[in-house]
Amino acid sequence: MSSATMPGYEIAHARPRSIFTRFERKQELQHTTHFCPGCGHGILHKMVGRAIDELGIQDRTIMVGPVGCSVFTYHYFDVGHVMSAHGRAPAVATGVRRSRPQSIVLSYQGDGDLSAIGLAEIVHAANRGENVTVIFVNNAVYSMTGGQAAPTTLLGMKTATTPLGRSAAKEGYPLRMSELLATLEAPVYIERVGLGDNRSIVQAQRAVRRAIENQVKGLGFSLVEVLAPCPTIWKKSPVEAQRWVRSAMEKSFPLGVFRDRSKDAAPWPADEAAPDLEKIPEILGVAGAELPESPVLALAADVPVDLEVRVAGFGGQGVLLLGEVLAEAGLEAGLEVSWLPSYGPEMRSGTSNCHVRIAREPIDTPLVAAPHLLVAMNEPALRKFAAQVAQGGTILYNGAAFPEQLQRPDLRVIARPFAEIALELGNPRAMNMVMLGALLELVGVLPAACVRAALAQLVPNPKWQELDLRAIARGRAMAV
Ligand SMILES: Cc1ncc(C[n+]2csc(CCOP(=O)(O)OP(=O)(O)O)c2C)c(N)n1
């Protein structure tokens, strides 16, 4: 018989249901968290878990975890998760919340994350009044990386990067994020709480719940700043660290409510139902307008297409145009496409590459990390990208001899002097189109009519169009 069912026993504290019973981390540590003894994150995790339970939102909660000691939220919370780059959690939370209006989105961020690298993101998300909840864990340092100064480091506080203590003259004053954000119009609720003693902890629990509940009610942006102990980096015992929250941190960062419109805020406007799709042409003022006939020649639905291409070379070699014509041809064939250019720091003669995807199904990301097909217009491009080509993929290389060291037995390599063909055609700049021709021949599925239509869009000058069509035809013959 467990204590829960034993007469006379009452459970006062229990693990929140939204927190896992075992943590999928190192085998021997599945019952412990990675937080140090006395760490504020651990206490706060429990509070967030409890609020999720109480509000009954576990099934629709999505946590956004950025970089810092908060990064492992997915080990602990049995909810949805999205990881974000350092500081970008409010931007990611915005995207998640707007695309999934029924979800409850928590952006869980440290002070380095939120007030240094992510300062712009939090200010703009707050200023837009996004209907998300931000849990802001202020421990006055970058803990995960070993205790460098953060914008919130206290004056006089010694850190790895302020060994003599933070000075206002050199490093500026501690940034009071709650006060700063409370100058904006849109936020609904901003409170600073502390984990310095039990009374404060009870208040912090209330604030966390309120900040999440506001979102459940659709009220808009809420943020709770939590002054959290970090015994390890502060080089204090857990008890000393907790005391220091009260004696030092609360002096620099006074606790309090800086904004509270929870009672009178109107529901967040962007949560209103989206207009009917049929009404959109009317709203955009294009109802009844003649839309161009598209696609030019739709591929039969049973032709499978899932193509990931990387095109690379020097700026000026027409890398981006090749990718654009390819993607546009896909569009003309009624397919899903993406084209993502990637520029080097220089313009002409710098490196340049682009990612192209063409698929039957909607495309999740425009990034092509493991191309099926690499078009390398020169040797540096080949060196840079050859190793990334997916197993069984193909490399089209502009050069008669493929460098020995880059050979891979699992790849098909078509190395041809494409540049010479362009010269024969009378213009070295047509090399990209010669390579496009070879590529199209390899890909096979894109109808010639779609390629012509794409070219007409992107290269309107008839003189160049005619040259490009000839170049494509020559390239096709070279692929076999
Ligand atoms: C773009 C980027 N820059 C720097 C880092 C290194 N980095 C990892 S954690 C961290 C600081 C996190 O500090 P904070 O947000 O205060 O969280 P804490 O660890 O104190 O909870 C930094 C700078 C990184 N991972 N990514």
Coordinates of C-alpha atoms in Angstrom, one line a residue, residues 143-335:
S143 CA 26.2 29.9 -15.9
M144 CA 26.5 27.2 -18.4
T145 CA 29.7 28.5 -20.0
G146 CA 31.4 28.9 -16.6
G147 CA 30.4 32.3 -15.2
Q148 CA 31.0 35.1 -17.6
A149 CA 29.4 38.5 -17.0
A150 CA 25.9 39.1 -18.2
P151 CA 24.1 42.4 -18.7
T152 CA 22.4 41.6 -15.4
T153 CA 25.7 41.1 -13.5
L154 CA 25.6 43.3 -10.3
L155 CA 27.9 46.2 -9.9
G156 CA 31.1 45.0 -8.1
M157 CA 30.3 41.4 -8.9
K158 CA 33.3 39.3 -9.8
T159 CA 32.9 37.0 -12.8
A160 CA 35.2 35.3 -15.2
T161 CA 35.1 38.3 -17.5
T162 CA 35.0 41.0 -14.7
P163 CA 37.7 39.6 -12.4
L164 CA 37.9 43.0 -10.6
G165 CA 34.2 43.3 -10.3
R166 CA 31.7 44.9 -12.7
S167 CA 32.2 48.6 -13.0
A168 CA 29.6 51.0 -14.3
A169 CA 32.3 52.9 -16.2
K170 CA 33.6 49.9 -18.1
E171 CA 30.6 47.5 -18.4
G172 CA 27.6 49.7 -17.8
Y173 CA 24.9 49.2 -15.2
P174 CA 22.9 46.1 -14.7
L175 CA 20.1 45.9 -17.2
R176 CA 16.7 45.9 -15.5
M177 CA 14.7 44.0 -18.1
S178 CA 11.3 44.0 -16.3
E179 CA 11.4 47.8 -15.9
L180 CA 12.6 48.3 -19.5
L181 CA 9.9 46.1 -21.0
A182 CA 7.3 47.7 -18.8
T183 CA 7.9 51.0 -20.7
L184 CA 6.2 49.3 -23.7
E185 CA 2.5 49.6 -24.4
A186 CA 1.6 46.1 -25.3
P187 CA 2.7 43.7 -22.4
V188 CA -0.1 42.6 -20.2
Y189 CA 1.8 41.3 -17.2
I190 CA 5.4 41.8 -16.0
E191 CA 6.5 40.8 -12.5
R192 CA 9.8 40.2 -10.9
V193 CA 9.9 37.6 -8.2
G194 CA 12.8 35.9 -6.3
L195 CA 13.7 32.5 -5.0
G196 CA 15.4 34.0 -1.9
D197 CA 13.2 32.5 0.8
N198 CA 10.0 30.5 1.1
R199 CA 7.7 33.4 1.1
S200 CA 9.2 34.7 -2.1
I201 CA 9.0 31.2 -3.6
V202 CA 5.3 31.0 -2.9
Q203 CA 4.8 34.4 -4.6
A204 CA 6.9 33.2 -7.5
Q205 CA 4.7 30.2 -8.0
R206 CA 1.6 32.5 -8.1
A207 CA 3.3 34.7 -10.7
V208 CA 4.3 31.8 -12.9
R209 CA 0.8 30.6 -12.8
R210 CA -0.7 34.0 -13.6
A211 CA 1.7 34.5 -16.5
I212 CA 0.6 31.2 -18.1
E213 CA -3.0 31.6 -17.3
N214 CA -3.1 35.0 -19.0
Q215 CA -2.1 33.2 -22.2
V216 CA -4.7 30.6 -21.7
K217 CA -7.2 33.4 -21.5
G218 CA -5.7 34.9 -24.7
L219 CA -4.7 38.1 -23.1
G220 CA -1.3 38.7 -24.6
F221 CA 2.4 39.0 -23.5
S222 CA 3.3 38.0 -20.0
L223 CA 6.8 37.8 -18.5
V224 CA 8.0 36.7 -15.1
E225 CA 11.5 37.5 -14.2
V226 CA 12.8 35.2 -11.5
L227 CA 15.9 36.1 -9.4
A228 CA 17.5 32.6 -9.2
P229 CA 20.4 31.3 -7.1
C230 CA 23.4 29.8 -8.9
P231 CA 25.4 28.4 -6.1
T232 CA 28.1 26.8 -8.3
I233 CA 29.1 29.8 -10.3
W234 CA 28.6 32.2 -7.4
K235 CA 30.9 29.9 -5.4
K236 CA 28.4 29.8 -2.5
S237 CA 26.6 27.0 -0.7
P238 CA 23.0 26.6 -1.6
V239 CA 21.9 28.3 1.6
E240 CA 24.3 31.2 1.1
A241 CA 23.3 31.6 -2.5
Q242 CA 19.6 31.8 -1.5
R243 CA 20.5 34.5 1.1
W244 CA 22.5 36.4 -1.5
V245 CA 19.4 36.6 -3.7
R246 CA 17.7 38.6 -1.0
S247 CA 20.7 40.6 0.3
A248 CA 22.3 41.5 -3.0
M249 CA 20.2 40.7 -6.0
E250 CA 16.9 42.2 -4.7
K251 CA 18.7 45.5 -4.1
S252 CA 19.7 45.8 -7.7
F253 CA 16.5 44.2 -9.0
P254 CA 13.6 45.1 -6.7
L255 CA 10.8 42.6 -6.6
G256 CA 7.4 43.8 -7.8
V257 CA 4.7 44.0 -10.4
F258 CA 5.7 46.3 -13.2
R259 CA 2.6 45.8 -15.3
D260 CA -0.7 44.1 -14.7
R261 CA -3.6 44.5 -17.1
S262 CA -4.7 40.9 -16.5
K263 CA -8.1 42.0 -15.3
D264 CA -8.9 44.5 -18.1
A265 CA -6.9 43.4 -21.1
A266 CA -9.0 42.5 -24.2
P267 CA -8.2 39.2 -25.8
W268 CA -5.2 39.3 -28.1
P269 CA -6.3 40.4 -31.6
A270 CA -4.2 38.0 -33.5
D271 CA -6.0 35.1 -31.8
E272 CA -9.2 36.1 -33.6
A273 CA -10.3 33.6 -36.3
A274 CA -8.5 34.0 -39.6
P275 CA -10.7 35.1 -42.6
D276 CA -12.1 32.4 -44.8
L277 CA -9.7 31.5 -47.6
E278 CA -12.4 32.3 -50.2
K279 CA -12.6 35.9 -48.9
I280 CA -8.8 36.5 -49.3
P281 CA -8.9 37.7 -53.0
E282 CA -11.6 40.2 -52.1
I283 CA -9.6 41.4 -49.1
L284 CA -6.5 41.8 -51.2
G285 CA -8.5 43.6 -53.9
V286 CA -7.7 41.0 -56.5
A287 CA -11.2 39.4 -56.8
G288 CA -12.1 38.7 -60.4
A289 CA -8.6 39.6 -61.6
E290 CA -7.1 37.4 -64.3
L291 CA -4.4 35.3 -62.7
P292 CA -1.6 33.9 -64.9
E293 CA -2.2 30.4 -66.0
S294 CA -0.1 28.2 -63.8
P295 CA 1.4 25.7 -63.9
V296 CA 2.5 25.6 -67.5
L297 CA 2.5 21.9 -67.7
A298 CA 1.6 20.1 -64.5
L299 CA 3.3 16.8 -63.9
A300 CA 1.1 13.7 -63.6
A301 CA 0.4 13.1 -60.0
D302 CA 2.0 9.7 -60.0
V303 CA 5.5 11.0 -60.9
P304 CA 7.5 11.0 -57.6
V305 CA 9.7 14.1 -57.1
D306 CA 11.9 14.9 -54.2
L307 CA 15.0 16.7 -55.3
E308 CA 17.6 18.4 -53.1
V309 CA 20.2 20.4 -55.0
R310 CA 23.2 22.5 -54.0
V311 CA 24.7 24.8 -56.6
A312 CA 28.1 26.4 -55.8
G313 CA 30.8 28.5 -57.4
F314 CA 32.2 32.0 -57.5
G315 CA 30.0 35.0 -57.4
G316 CA 29.5 36.1 -61.0
Q317 CA 29.3 32.6 -62.4
G318 CA 25.5 32.6 -62.3
V319 CA 25.1 30.2 -59.4
L320 CA 22.0 31.9 -58.1
L321 CA 20.4 32.2 -61.5
L322 CA 20.9 28.5 -62.2
G323 CA 19.1 27.7 -59.0
E324 CA 16.3 30.2 -59.7
V325 CA 15.6 28.8 -63.1
L326 CA 15.5 25.3 -61.7
A327 CA 13.1 26.2 -58.9
E328 CA 10.9 28.3 -61.3
A329 CA 10.7 25.4 -63.7
G330 CA 9.6 23.2 -60.8
L331 CA 6.9 25.8 -60.0
E332 CA 5.8 25.8 -63.6
A333 CA 5.4 22.0 -63.3
G334 CA 3.0 22.5 -60.4
L335 CA 5.5 21.3 -57.8

